[in-house]
mmCIF file of N, CA and C in Angstrom:
data_model
loop_
_atom_site.group_PDB
_atom_site.id
_atom_site.type_symbol
_atom_site.label_atom_id
_atom_site.label_comp_id
_atom_site.label_asym_id
_atom_site.label_seq_id
_atom_site.Cartn_x
_atom_site.Cartn_y
_atom_site.Cartn_z
ATOM 1 N N MET A 1 -17.366 4.104 -30.156
ATOM 2 C CA MET A 1 -18.134 4.260 -31.352
ATOM 3 C C MET A 1 -18.404 5.741 -31.543
ATOM 4 N N ALA A 2 -18.407 6.175 -32.783
ATOM 5 C CA ALA A 2 -18.603 7.595 -33.073
ATOM 6 C C ALA A 2 -19.439 7.754 -34.333
ATOM 7 N N ILE A 3 -20.112 8.882 -34.404
ATOM 8 C CA ILE A 3 -20.830 9.290 -35.608
ATOM 9 C C ILE A 3 -20.244 10.620 -36.025
ATOM 10 N N ALA A 4 -19.894 10.721 -37.308
ATOM 11 C CA ALA A 4 -19.284 11.941 -37.837
ATOM 12 C C ALA A 4 -20.161 12.505 -38.945
ATOM 13 N N ASP A 5 -20.032 13.809 -39.181
ATOM 14 C CA ASP A 5 -20.775 14.425 -40.269
ATOM 15 C C ASP A 5 -19.998 14.287 -41.572
ATOM 16 N N SER A 6 -20.443 14.970 -42.609
ATOM 17 C CA SER A 6 -19.805 14.830 -43.924
ATOM 18 C C SER A 6 -18.397 15.415 -43.968
ATOM 19 N N ASP A 7 -18.037 16.243 -42.994
ATOM 20 C CA ASP A 7 -16.684 16.798 -42.929
ATOM 21 C C ASP A 7 -15.773 16.011 -41.989
ATOM 22 N N GLY A 8 -16.292 14.986 -41.356
ATOM 23 C CA GLY A 8 -15.502 14.190 -40.426
ATOM 24 C C GLY A 8 -15.497 14.739 -39.017
ATOM 25 N N LEU A 9 -16.359 15.699 -38.723
ATOM 26 C CA LEU A 9 -16.445 16.258 -37.379
ATOM 27 C C LEU A 9 -17.399 15.409 -36.536
ATOM 28 N N PRO A 10 -17.113 15.274 -35.257
ATOM 29 C CA PRO A 10 -17.922 14.379 -34.424
ATOM 30 C C PRO A 10 -19.328 14.921 -34.169
ATOM 31 N N LEU A 11 -20.295 14.010 -34.261
ATOM 32 C CA LEU A 11 -21.680 14.322 -33.902
ATOM 33 C C LEU A 11 -22.100 13.595 -32.639
ATOM 34 N N ALA A 12 -21.485 12.426 -32.397
ATOM 35 C CA ALA A 12 -21.813 11.633 -31.210
ATOM 36 C C ALA A 12 -20.673 10.673 -30.928
ATOM 37 N N VAL A 13 -20.405 10.438 -29.654
ATOM 38 C CA VAL A 13 -19.443 9.410 -29.239
ATOM 39 C C VAL A 13 -20.064 8.609 -28.104
ATOM 40 N N HIS A 14 -19.710 7.345 -28.072
ATOM 41 C CA HIS A 14 -20.227 6.425 -27.059
ATOM 42 C C HIS A 14 -19.163 5.365 -26.835
ATOM 43 N N ILE A 15 -18.960 4.964 -25.591
ATOM 44 C CA ILE A 15 -17.976 3.923 -25.318
ATOM 45 C C ILE A 15 -18.664 2.735 -24.657
ATOM 46 N N ALA A 16 -18.059 1.572 -24.870
ATOM 47 C CA ALA A 16 -18.539 0.329 -24.260
ATOM 48 C C ALA A 16 -17.386 -0.657 -24.282
ATOM 49 N N GLY A 17 -17.590 -1.786 -23.693
ATOM 50 C CA GLY A 17 -16.560 -2.811 -23.667
ATOM 51 C C GLY A 17 -16.226 -3.315 -25.065
ATOM 52 N N GLY A 18 -15.036 -3.814 -25.216
ATOM 53 C CA GLY A 18 -14.588 -4.290 -26.511
ATOM 54 C C GLY A 18 -15.270 -5.568 -26.962
ATOM 55 N N ASN A 19 -15.966 -6.235 -26.069
ATOM 56 C CA ASN A 19 -16.610 -7.489 -26.429
ATOM 57 C C ASN A 19 -18.056 -7.297 -26.877
ATOM 58 N N ARG A 20 -18.513 -6.076 -27.054
ATOM 59 C CA ARG A 20 -19.880 -5.793 -27.493
ATOM 60 C C ARG A 20 -19.931 -5.710 -29.012
ATOM 61 N N PHE A 21 -20.995 -6.216 -29.579
ATOM 62 C CA PHE A 21 -21.190 -6.180 -31.017
ATOM 63 C C PHE A 21 -21.538 -4.751 -31.437
ATOM 64 N N ASP A 22 -21.005 -4.302 -32.565
ATOM 65 C CA ASP A 22 -21.171 -2.909 -32.984
ATOM 66 C C ASP A 22 -22.626 -2.489 -33.136
ATOM 67 N N SER A 23 -23.435 -3.332 -33.745
ATOM 68 C CA SER A 23 -24.812 -2.921 -34.008
ATOM 69 C C SER A 23 -25.630 -2.788 -32.728
ATOM 70 N N VAL A 24 -25.209 -3.426 -31.638
ATOM 71 C CA VAL A 24 -25.903 -3.303 -30.359
ATOM 72 C C VAL A 24 -25.706 -1.907 -29.773
ATOM 73 N N LEU A 25 -24.600 -1.280 -30.096
ATOM 74 C CA LEU A 25 -24.272 0.037 -29.545
ATOM 75 C C LEU A 25 -24.871 1.201 -30.331
ATOM 76 N N THR A 26 -25.607 0.904 -31.380
ATOM 77 C CA THR A 26 -26.144 1.947 -32.248
ATOM 78 C C THR A 26 -27.062 2.901 -31.509
ATOM 79 N N GLU A 27 -28.024 2.352 -30.776
ATOM 80 C CA GLU A 27 -29.003 3.198 -30.085
ATOM 81 C C GLU A 27 -28.334 4.103 -29.049
ATOM 82 N N GLY A 28 -27.391 3.564 -28.299
ATOM 83 C CA GLY A 28 -26.693 4.370 -27.304
ATOM 84 C C GLY A 28 -25.880 5.483 -27.929
ATOM 85 N N THR A 29 -25.290 5.208 -29.083
ATOM 86 C CA THR A 29 -24.505 6.229 -29.772
ATOM 87 C C THR A 29 -25.411 7.328 -30.315
ATOM 88 N N LEU A 30 -26.539 6.949 -30.878
ATOM 89 C CA LEU A 30 -27.471 7.948 -31.390
ATOM 90 C C LEU A 30 -28.059 8.803 -30.261
ATOM 91 N N ASP A 31 -28.281 8.192 -29.114
ATOM 92 C CA ASP A 31 -28.807 8.939 -27.966
ATOM 93 C C ASP A 31 -27.773 9.896 -27.375
ATOM 94 N N ALA A 32 -26.495 9.625 -27.593
ATOM 95 C CA ALA A 32 -25.426 10.463 -27.041
ATOM 96 C C ALA A 32 -24.995 11.575 -27.997
ATOM 97 N N ALA A 33 -25.826 11.908 -28.947
ATOM 98 C CA ALA A 33 -25.464 12.905 -29.962
ATOM 99 C C ALA A 33 -25.280 14.287 -29.341
ATOM 100 N N PHE A 34 -24.333 15.054 -29.902
ATOM 101 C CA PHE A 34 -24.066 16.423 -29.474
ATOM 102 C C PHE A 34 -25.044 17.408 -30.114
ATOM 103 N N VAL A 35 -25.673 17.000 -31.202
ATOM 104 C CA VAL A 35 -26.523 17.893 -31.994
ATOM 105 C C VAL A 35 -27.990 17.498 -31.828
ATOM 106 N N GLU A 36 -28.871 18.428 -32.185
ATOM 107 C CA GLU A 36 -30.306 18.165 -32.040
ATOM 108 C C GLU A 36 -30.830 17.218 -33.116
ATOM 109 N N SER A 37 -30.420 17.424 -34.357
ATOM 110 C CA SER A 37 -30.903 16.573 -35.447
ATOM 111 C C SER A 37 -29.744 15.783 -36.037
ATOM 112 N N LEU A 38 -29.980 14.519 -36.240
ATOM 113 C CA LEU A 38 -28.969 13.635 -36.812
ATOM 114 C C LEU A 38 -29.103 13.605 -38.324
ATOM 115 N N PRO A 39 -28.056 13.202 -39.035
ATOM 116 C CA PRO A 39 -28.142 13.155 -40.494
ATOM 117 C C PRO A 39 -29.153 12.098 -40.952
ATOM 118 N N PRO A 40 -29.708 12.253 -42.154
ATOM 119 C CA PRO A 40 -30.717 11.308 -42.629
ATOM 120 C C PRO A 40 -30.146 9.948 -43.027
ATOM 121 N N ARG A 41 -28.827 9.861 -43.192
ATOM 122 C CA ARG A 41 -28.196 8.596 -43.574
ATOM 123 C C ARG A 41 -27.003 8.307 -42.676
ATOM 124 N N LEU A 42 -26.838 7.026 -42.318
ATOM 125 C CA LEU A 42 -25.656 6.564 -41.602
ATOM 126 C C LEU A 42 -24.909 5.596 -42.498
ATOM 127 N N ILE A 43 -23.624 5.806 -42.631
ATOM 128 C CA ILE A 43 -22.782 4.902 -43.400
ATOM 129 C C ILE A 43 -21.990 4.078 -42.404
ATOM 130 N N ALA A 44 -22.115 2.761 -42.493
ATOM 131 C CA ALA A 44 -21.484 1.869 -41.521
ATOM 132 C C ALA A 44 -20.798 0.715 -42.243
ATOM 133 N N ASP A 45 -20.067 -0.086 -41.466
ATOM 134 C CA ASP A 45 -19.372 -1.221 -42.070
ATOM 135 C C ASP A 45 -20.245 -2.475 -42.025
ATOM 136 N N LYS A 46 -19.673 -3.607 -42.421
ATOM 137 C CA LYS A 46 -20.429 -4.852 -42.541
ATOM 138 C C LYS A 46 -21.012 -5.349 -41.227
ATOM 139 N N ALA A 47 -20.429 -4.966 -40.124
ATOM 140 C CA ALA A 47 -20.918 -5.427 -38.825
ATOM 141 C C ALA A 47 -22.334 -4.916 -38.546
ATOM 142 N N TRP A 48 -22.744 -3.867 -39.196
ATOM 143 C CA TRP A 48 -24.064 -3.279 -38.967
ATOM 144 C C TRP A 48 -25.120 -3.839 -39.899
ATOM 145 N N ASP A 49 -24.746 -4.762 -40.759
ATOM 146 C CA ASP A 49 -25.678 -5.318 -41.730
ATOM 147 C C ASP A 49 -26.680 -6.214 -41.016
ATOM 148 N N GLY A 50 -27.871 -5.718 -40.830
ATOM 149 C CA GLY A 50 -28.936 -6.484 -40.206
ATOM 150 C C GLY A 50 -30.278 -5.869 -40.560
ATOM 151 N N ARG A 51 -31.192 -6.692 -41.005
ATOM 152 C CA ARG A 51 -32.491 -6.195 -41.436
ATOM 153 C C ARG A 51 -33.256 -5.535 -40.282
ATOM 154 N N ALA A 52 -33.194 -6.151 -39.104
ATOM 155 C CA ALA A 52 -33.930 -5.603 -37.959
ATOM 156 C C ALA A 52 -33.421 -4.217 -37.585
ATOM 157 N N LEU A 53 -32.101 -4.035 -37.592
ATOM 158 C CA LEU A 53 -31.522 -2.725 -37.264
ATOM 159 C C LEU A 53 -31.914 -1.691 -38.307
ATOM 160 N N GLN A 54 -31.854 -2.062 -39.580
ATOM 161 C CA GLN A 54 -32.229 -1.121 -40.638
ATOM 162 C C GLN A 54 -33.683 -0.679 -40.513
ATOM 163 N N LEU A 55 -34.570 -1.630 -40.257
ATOM 164 C CA LEU A 55 -35.986 -1.287 -40.114
ATOM 165 C C LEU A 55 -36.230 -0.415 -38.882
ATOM 166 N N ARG A 56 -35.572 -0.744 -37.774
ATOM 167 C CA ARG A 56 -35.763 0.023 -36.552
ATOM 168 C C ARG A 56 -35.273 1.462 -36.718
ATOM 169 N N LEU A 57 -34.129 1.638 -37.355
ATOM 170 C CA LEU A 57 -33.622 2.998 -37.566
ATOM 171 C C LEU A 57 -34.524 3.779 -38.503
ATOM 172 N N ARG A 58 -35.030 3.133 -39.530
ATOM 173 C CA ARG A 58 -35.885 3.826 -40.489
ATOM 174 C C ARG A 58 -37.231 4.207 -39.857
ATOM 175 N N GLN A 59 -37.823 3.299 -39.110
ATOM 176 C CA GLN A 59 -39.151 3.561 -38.561
ATOM 177 C C GLN A 59 -39.112 4.480 -37.343
ATOM 178 N N GLU A 60 -38.192 4.258 -36.424
ATOM 179 C CA GLU A 60 -38.179 5.024 -35.181
ATOM 180 C C GLU A 60 -37.483 6.374 -35.303
ATOM 181 N N ARG A 61 -36.444 6.446 -36.120
ATOM 182 C CA ARG A 61 -35.654 7.683 -36.166
ATOM 183 C C ARG A 61 -35.607 8.340 -37.539
ATOM 184 N N GLY A 62 -36.112 7.679 -38.558
ATOM 185 C CA GLY A 62 -36.085 8.240 -39.899
ATOM 186 C C GLY A 62 -34.696 8.294 -40.498
ATOM 187 N N ILE A 63 -33.848 7.340 -40.123
ATOM 188 C CA ILE A 63 -32.466 7.298 -40.598
ATOM 189 C C ILE A 63 -32.282 6.097 -41.509
ATOM 190 N N GLU A 64 -31.671 6.331 -42.653
ATOM 191 C CA GLU A 64 -31.387 5.254 -43.591
ATOM 192 C C GLU A 64 -29.978 4.725 -43.317
ATOM 193 N N LEU A 65 -29.850 3.430 -43.153
ATOM 194 C CA LEU A 65 -28.561 2.798 -42.871
ATOM 195 C C LEU A 65 -27.972 2.251 -44.156
ATOM 196 N N ILE A 66 -26.754 2.671 -44.459
ATOM 197 C CA ILE A 66 -26.047 2.198 -45.640
ATOM 198 C C ILE A 66 -24.863 1.363 -45.161
ATOM 199 N N ALA A 67 -24.927 0.062 -45.420
ATOM 200 C CA ALA A 67 -23.864 -0.848 -44.997
ATOM 201 C C ALA A 67 -23.748 -1.956 -46.035
ATOM 202 N N PRO A 68 -22.530 -2.340 -46.412
ATOM 203 C CA PRO A 68 -22.400 -3.460 -47.344
ATOM 204 C C PRO A 68 -22.858 -4.753 -46.692
ATOM 205 N N LYS A 69 -23.363 -5.646 -47.504
ATOM 206 C CA LYS A 69 -23.873 -6.895 -46.941
ATOM 207 C C LYS A 69 -22.731 -7.840 -46.606
ATOM 208 N N ARG A 70 -22.989 -8.693 -45.630
ATOM 209 C CA ARG A 70 -22.007 -9.706 -45.252
ATOM 210 C C ARG A 70 -21.998 -10.818 -46.291
ATOM 211 N N LYS A 71 -20.978 -11.640 -46.245
ATOM 212 C CA LYS A 71 -20.876 -12.729 -47.214
ATOM 213 C C LYS A 71 -22.030 -13.715 -47.088
ATOM 214 N N ASN A 72 -22.482 -13.970 -45.864
ATOM 215 C CA ASN A 72 -23.543 -14.951 -45.666
ATOM 216 C C ASN A 72 -24.940 -14.338 -45.714
ATOM 217 N N SER A 73 -25.062 -13.080 -46.075
ATOM 218 C CA SER A 73 -26.354 -12.411 -46.128
ATOM 219 C C SER A 73 -27.089 -12.770 -47.411
ATOM 220 N N ARG A 74 -28.403 -12.904 -47.316
ATOM 221 C CA ARG A 74 -29.207 -13.247 -48.486
ATOM 222 C C ARG A 74 -29.860 -12.043 -49.124
ATOM 223 N N ARG A 75 -29.779 -10.924 -48.476
ATOM 224 C CA ARG A 75 -30.508 -9.768 -48.995
ATOM 225 C C ARG A 75 -29.824 -9.204 -50.242
ATOM 226 N N HIS A 76 -30.647 -8.692 -51.128
ATOM 227 C CA HIS A 76 -30.156 -8.052 -52.357
ATOM 228 C C HIS A 76 -29.742 -6.622 -52.031
ATOM 229 N N GLN A 77 -28.644 -6.201 -52.604
ATOM 230 C CA GLN A 77 -28.135 -4.871 -52.278
ATOM 231 C C GLN A 77 -28.063 -4.009 -53.521
ATOM 232 N N ASP A 78 -28.568 -2.821 -53.383
ATOM 233 C CA ASP A 78 -28.536 -1.854 -54.466
ATOM 234 C C ASP A 78 -27.150 -1.214 -54.510
ATOM 235 N N GLY A 79 -26.472 -1.306 -55.618
ATOM 236 C CA GLY A 79 -25.120 -0.780 -55.745
ATOM 237 C C GLY A 79 -25.039 0.729 -55.679
ATOM 238 N N ARG A 80 -26.154 1.406 -55.965
ATOM 239 C CA ARG A 80 -26.130 2.877 -55.935
ATOM 240 C C ARG A 80 -25.873 3.400 -54.524
ATOM 241 N N MET A 81 -26.427 2.707 -53.535
ATOM 242 C CA MET A 81 -26.233 3.157 -52.161
ATOM 243 C C MET A 81 -24.783 2.958 -51.713
ATOM 244 N N LEU A 82 -24.117 1.961 -52.256
ATOM 245 C CA LEU A 82 -22.743 1.696 -51.839
ATOM 246 C C LEU A 82 -21.763 2.737 -52.358
ATOM 247 N N ARG A 83 -22.185 3.543 -53.311
ATOM 248 C CA ARG A 83 -21.297 4.622 -53.745
ATOM 249 C C ARG A 83 -21.070 5.615 -52.612
ATOM 250 N N ARG A 84 -22.056 5.761 -51.751
ATOM 251 C CA ARG A 84 -21.877 6.621 -50.576
ATOM 252 C C ARG A 84 -20.926 5.995 -49.565
ATOM 253 N N TYR A 85 -20.825 4.675 -49.584
ATOM 254 C CA TYR A 85 -19.952 3.968 -48.639
ATOM 255 C C TYR A 85 -18.492 4.368 -48.834
ATOM 256 N N LYS A 86 -18.137 4.837 -49.993
ATOM 257 C CA LYS A 86 -16.757 5.254 -50.256
ATOM 258 C C LYS A 86 -16.341 6.427 -49.368
ATOM 259 N N ARG A 87 -17.307 7.157 -48.809
ATOM 260 C CA ARG A 87 -16.982 8.297 -47.948
ATOM 261 C C ARG A 87 -16.788 7.912 -46.491
ATOM 262 N N ARG A 88 -16.781 6.623 -46.210
ATOM 263 C CA ARG A 88 -16.628 6.167 -44.826
ATOM 264 C C ARG A 88 -15.249 6.523 -44.251
ATOM 265 N N TRP A 89 -14.309 6.834 -45.103
ATOM 266 C CA TRP A 89 -12.971 7.191 -44.648
ATOM 267 C C TRP A 89 -12.999 8.427 -43.752
ATOM 268 N N LYS A 90 -14.032 9.233 -43.859
ATOM 269 C CA LYS A 90 -14.108 10.436 -43.029
ATOM 270 C C LYS A 90 -14.308 10.087 -41.560
ATOM 271 N N VAL A 91 -15.014 9.005 -41.283
ATOM 272 C CA VAL A 91 -15.167 8.550 -39.902
ATOM 273 C C VAL A 91 -13.833 8.023 -39.384
ATOM 274 N N GLU A 92 -13.128 7.281 -40.224
ATOM 275 C CA GLU A 92 -11.813 6.780 -39.816
ATOM 276 C C GLU A 92 -10.842 7.926 -39.569
ATOM 277 N N ARG A 93 -10.980 9.007 -40.334
ATOM 278 C CA ARG A 93 -10.144 10.186 -40.116
ATOM 279 C C ARG A 93 -10.443 10.823 -38.761
ATOM 280 N N LEU A 94 -11.712 10.805 -38.346
ATOM 281 C CA LEU A 94 -12.073 11.307 -37.024
ATOM 282 C C LEU A 94 -11.349 10.524 -35.944
ATOM 283 N N PHE A 95 -11.320 9.205 -36.057
ATOM 284 C CA PHE A 95 -10.599 8.397 -35.075
ATOM 285 C C PHE A 95 -9.102 8.698 -35.102
ATOM 286 N N ALA A 96 -8.550 8.949 -36.262
ATOM 287 C CA ALA A 96 -7.131 9.309 -36.347
ATOM 288 C C ALA A 96 -6.875 10.648 -35.665
ATOM 289 N N TRP A 97 -7.774 11.610 -35.853
ATOM 290 C CA TRP A 97 -7.632 12.908 -35.185
ATOM 291 C C TRP A 97 -7.686 12.747 -33.673
ATOM 292 N N LEU A 98 -8.609 11.926 -33.199
ATOM 293 C CA LEU A 98 -8.727 11.727 -31.750
ATOM 294 C C LEU A 98 -7.517 10.999 -31.174
ATOM 295 N N LYS A 99 -6.950 10.086 -31.934
ATOM 296 C CA LYS A 99 -5.820 9.305 -31.421
ATOM 297 C C LYS A 99 -4.500 10.052 -31.474
ATOM 298 N N ARG A 100 -4.524 11.293 -31.954
ATOM 299 C CA ARG A 100 -3.313 12.116 -31.862
ATOM 300 C C ARG A 100 -2.997 12.441 -30.416
ATOM 301 N N TRP A 101 -4.031 12.459 -29.578
ATOM 302 C CA TRP A 101 -3.813 12.680 -28.154
ATOM 303 C C TRP A 101 -3.459 11.345 -27.513
ATOM 304 N N ARG A 102 -2.316 11.307 -26.900
ATOM 305 C CA ARG A 102 -1.790 10.070 -26.338
ATOM 306 C C ARG A 102 -2.697 9.488 -25.264
ATOM 307 N N ARG A 103 -3.326 10.325 -24.529
ATOM 308 C CA ARG A 103 -4.196 9.866 -23.444
ATOM 309 C C ARG A 103 -5.414 9.122 -23.990
ATOM 310 N N ILE A 104 -5.898 9.506 -25.152
ATOM 311 C CA ILE A 104 -7.022 8.809 -25.778
ATOM 312 C C ILE A 104 -6.541 7.544 -26.484
ATOM 313 N N ALA A 105 -5.391 7.619 -27.133
ATOM 314 C CA ALA A 105 -4.896 6.468 -27.890
ATOM 315 C C ALA A 105 -4.543 5.282 -26.997
ATOM 316 N N THR A 106 -3.988 5.552 -25.822
ATOM 317 C CA THR A 106 -3.547 4.453 -24.966
ATOM 318 C C THR A 106 -4.556 4.085 -23.885
ATOM 319 N N ARG A 107 -5.489 4.958 -23.583
ATOM 320 C CA ARG A 107 -6.513 4.747 -22.542
ATOM 321 C C ARG A 107 -5.898 4.322 -21.215
ATOM 322 N N TRP A 108 -5.336 5.288 -20.530
ATOM 323 C CA TRP A 108 -4.745 5.042 -19.214
ATOM 324 C C TRP A 108 -5.791 5.035 -18.106
ATOM 325 N N GLU A 109 -6.962 5.599 -18.362
ATOM 326 C CA GLU A 109 -7.978 5.722 -17.324
ATOM 327 C C GLU A 109 -8.565 4.362 -16.968
ATOM 328 N N GLN A 110 -8.762 4.128 -15.685
ATOM 329 C CA GLN A 110 -9.385 2.895 -15.221
ATOM 330 C C GLN A 110 -10.904 2.955 -15.390
ATOM 331 N N LYS A 111 -11.480 4.123 -15.140
ATOM 332 C CA LYS A 111 -12.932 4.263 -15.190
ATOM 333 C C LYS A 111 -13.387 4.732 -16.562
ATOM 334 N N ALA A 112 -14.483 4.152 -17.014
ATOM 335 C CA ALA A 112 -15.015 4.481 -18.332
ATOM 336 C C ALA A 112 -15.472 5.932 -18.415
ATOM 337 N N GLU A 113 -16.014 6.468 -17.313
ATOM 338 C CA GLU A 113 -16.492 7.852 -17.322
ATOM 339 C C GLU A 113 -15.353 8.834 -17.571
ATOM 340 N N ASN A 114 -14.189 8.552 -16.992
ATOM 341 C CA ASN A 114 -13.034 9.434 -17.199
ATOM 342 C C ASN A 114 -12.563 9.380 -18.648
ATOM 343 N N PHE A 115 -12.519 8.172 -19.199
ATOM 344 C CA PHE A 115 -12.087 8.042 -20.591
ATOM 345 C C PHE A 115 -13.072 8.733 -21.523
ATOM 346 N N LEU A 116 -14.373 8.552 -21.281
ATOM 347 C CA LEU A 116 -15.375 9.215 -22.116
ATOM 348 C C LEU A 116 -15.246 10.728 -22.015
ATOM 349 N N GLY A 117 -14.925 11.226 -20.836
ATOM 350 C CA GLY A 117 -14.717 12.658 -20.681
ATOM 351 C C GLY A 117 -13.563 13.176 -21.531
ATOM 352 N N PHE A 118 -12.463 12.428 -21.585
ATOM 353 C CA PHE A 118 -11.331 12.851 -22.417
ATOM 354 C C PHE A 118 -11.664 12.751 -23.903
ATOM 355 N N VAL A 119 -12.438 11.739 -24.302
ATOM 356 C CA VAL A 119 -12.847 11.638 -25.702
ATOM 357 C C VAL A 119 -13.753 12.805 -26.066
ATOM 358 N N GLN A 120 -14.674 13.150 -25.191
ATOM 359 C CA GLN A 120 -15.550 14.292 -25.448
ATOM 360 C C GLN A 120 -14.769 15.598 -25.463
ATOM 361 N N LEU A 121 -13.782 15.722 -24.606
ATOM 362 C CA LEU A 121 -12.920 16.903 -24.630
ATOM 363 C C LEU A 121 -12.159 16.996 -25.952
ATOM 364 N N GLY A 122 -11.684 15.868 -26.444
ATOM 365 C CA GLY A 122 -11.027 15.849 -27.749
ATOM 366 C C GLY A 122 -11.977 16.271 -28.860
ATOM 367 N N CYS A 123 -13.235 15.845 -28.776
ATOM 368 C CA CYS A 123 -14.228 16.243 -29.776
ATOM 369 C C CYS A 123 -14.486 17.741 -29.723
ATOM 370 N N VAL A 124 -14.540 18.300 -28.523
ATOM 371 C CA VAL A 124 -14.738 19.743 -28.369
ATOM 372 C C VAL A 124 -13.571 20.506 -28.998
ATOM 373 N N VAL A 125 -12.357 20.034 -28.767
ATOM 374 C CA VAL A 125 -11.189 20.699 -29.355
ATOM 375 C C VAL A 125 -11.243 20.631 -30.879
ATOM 376 N N LEU A 126 -11.639 19.498 -31.436
ATOM 377 C CA LEU A 126 -11.759 19.378 -32.891
ATOM 378 C C LEU A 126 -12.807 20.343 -33.441
ATOM 379 N N LEU A 127 -13.924 20.460 -32.758
ATOM 380 C CA LEU A 127 -14.969 21.379 -33.208
ATOM 381 C C LEU A 127 -14.532 22.833 -33.085
ATOM 382 N N LEU A 128 -13.828 23.166 -31.996
ATOM 383 C CA LEU A 128 -13.335 24.541 -31.844
ATOM 384 C C LEU A 128 -12.277 24.883 -32.882
ATOM 385 N N ARG A 129 -11.466 23.920 -33.227
ATOM 386 C CA ARG A 129 -10.472 24.164 -34.280
ATOM 387 C C ARG A 129 -11.138 24.450 -35.613
ATOM 388 N N ARG A 130 -12.282 23.831 -35.854
ATOM 389 C CA ARG A 130 -12.993 24.085 -37.101
ATOM 390 C C ARG A 130 -13.628 25.474 -37.090
ATOM 391 N N LEU A 131 -14.142 25.885 -35.932
ATOM 392 C CA LEU A 131 -14.767 27.202 -35.828
ATOM 393 C C LEU A 131 -13.748 28.333 -35.866
ATOM 394 N N HIS A 132 -12.611 28.139 -35.211
ATOM 395 C CA HIS A 132 -11.563 29.161 -35.133
ATOM 396 C C HIS A 132 -10.238 28.544 -35.564
ATOM 397 N N PRO A 133 -10.006 28.429 -36.855
ATOM 398 C CA PRO A 133 -8.807 27.723 -37.335
ATOM 399 C C PRO A 133 -7.484 28.399 -37.004
ATOM 400 N N LYS A 134 -7.476 29.688 -36.768
ATOM 401 C CA LYS A 134 -6.211 30.372 -36.518
ATOM 402 C C LYS A 134 -5.816 30.361 -35.065
ATOM 403 N N THR A 135 -6.699 29.924 -34.187
ATOM 404 C CA THR A 135 -6.406 29.863 -32.762
ATOM 405 C C THR A 135 -5.628 28.589 -32.471
ATOM 406 N N ARG A 136 -4.630 28.703 -31.650
ATOM 407 C CA ARG A 136 -3.804 27.538 -31.299
ATOM 408 C C ARG A 136 -4.437 26.816 -30.111
ATOM 409 N N LEU A 137 -4.950 25.599 -30.332
ATOM 410 C CA LEU A 137 -5.543 24.790 -29.260
ATOM 411 C C LEU A 137 -4.786 23.511 -29.107
#
């Protein structure tokens, strides 16, 4: 799981087993942030649609969660907020950038700590490329 800024650069990465529900990993991902202050809004997919999660993020961290509602959800959704959802492609672009490295895309590491280290190293390289675009990394 990753959190990206408006340019698609990584702000936080967190790994867990594939059988974990996305919204359960939210707190761990926010705690693993590389930066001191997180953005005021998080744009997420339908898996994060939950009233309890939205309230907890708003009250404890001051973060507004923007996620489309699920088909079986009863809550009313303001369409204005979903216009921001169109920018979610920037997070997907971050995953595409990270998967350019074969070691991250295939996950050869047996231990989760080693894999997380390579993902974090990939994030560092992406950030350095943004700071120094003419340097070959």
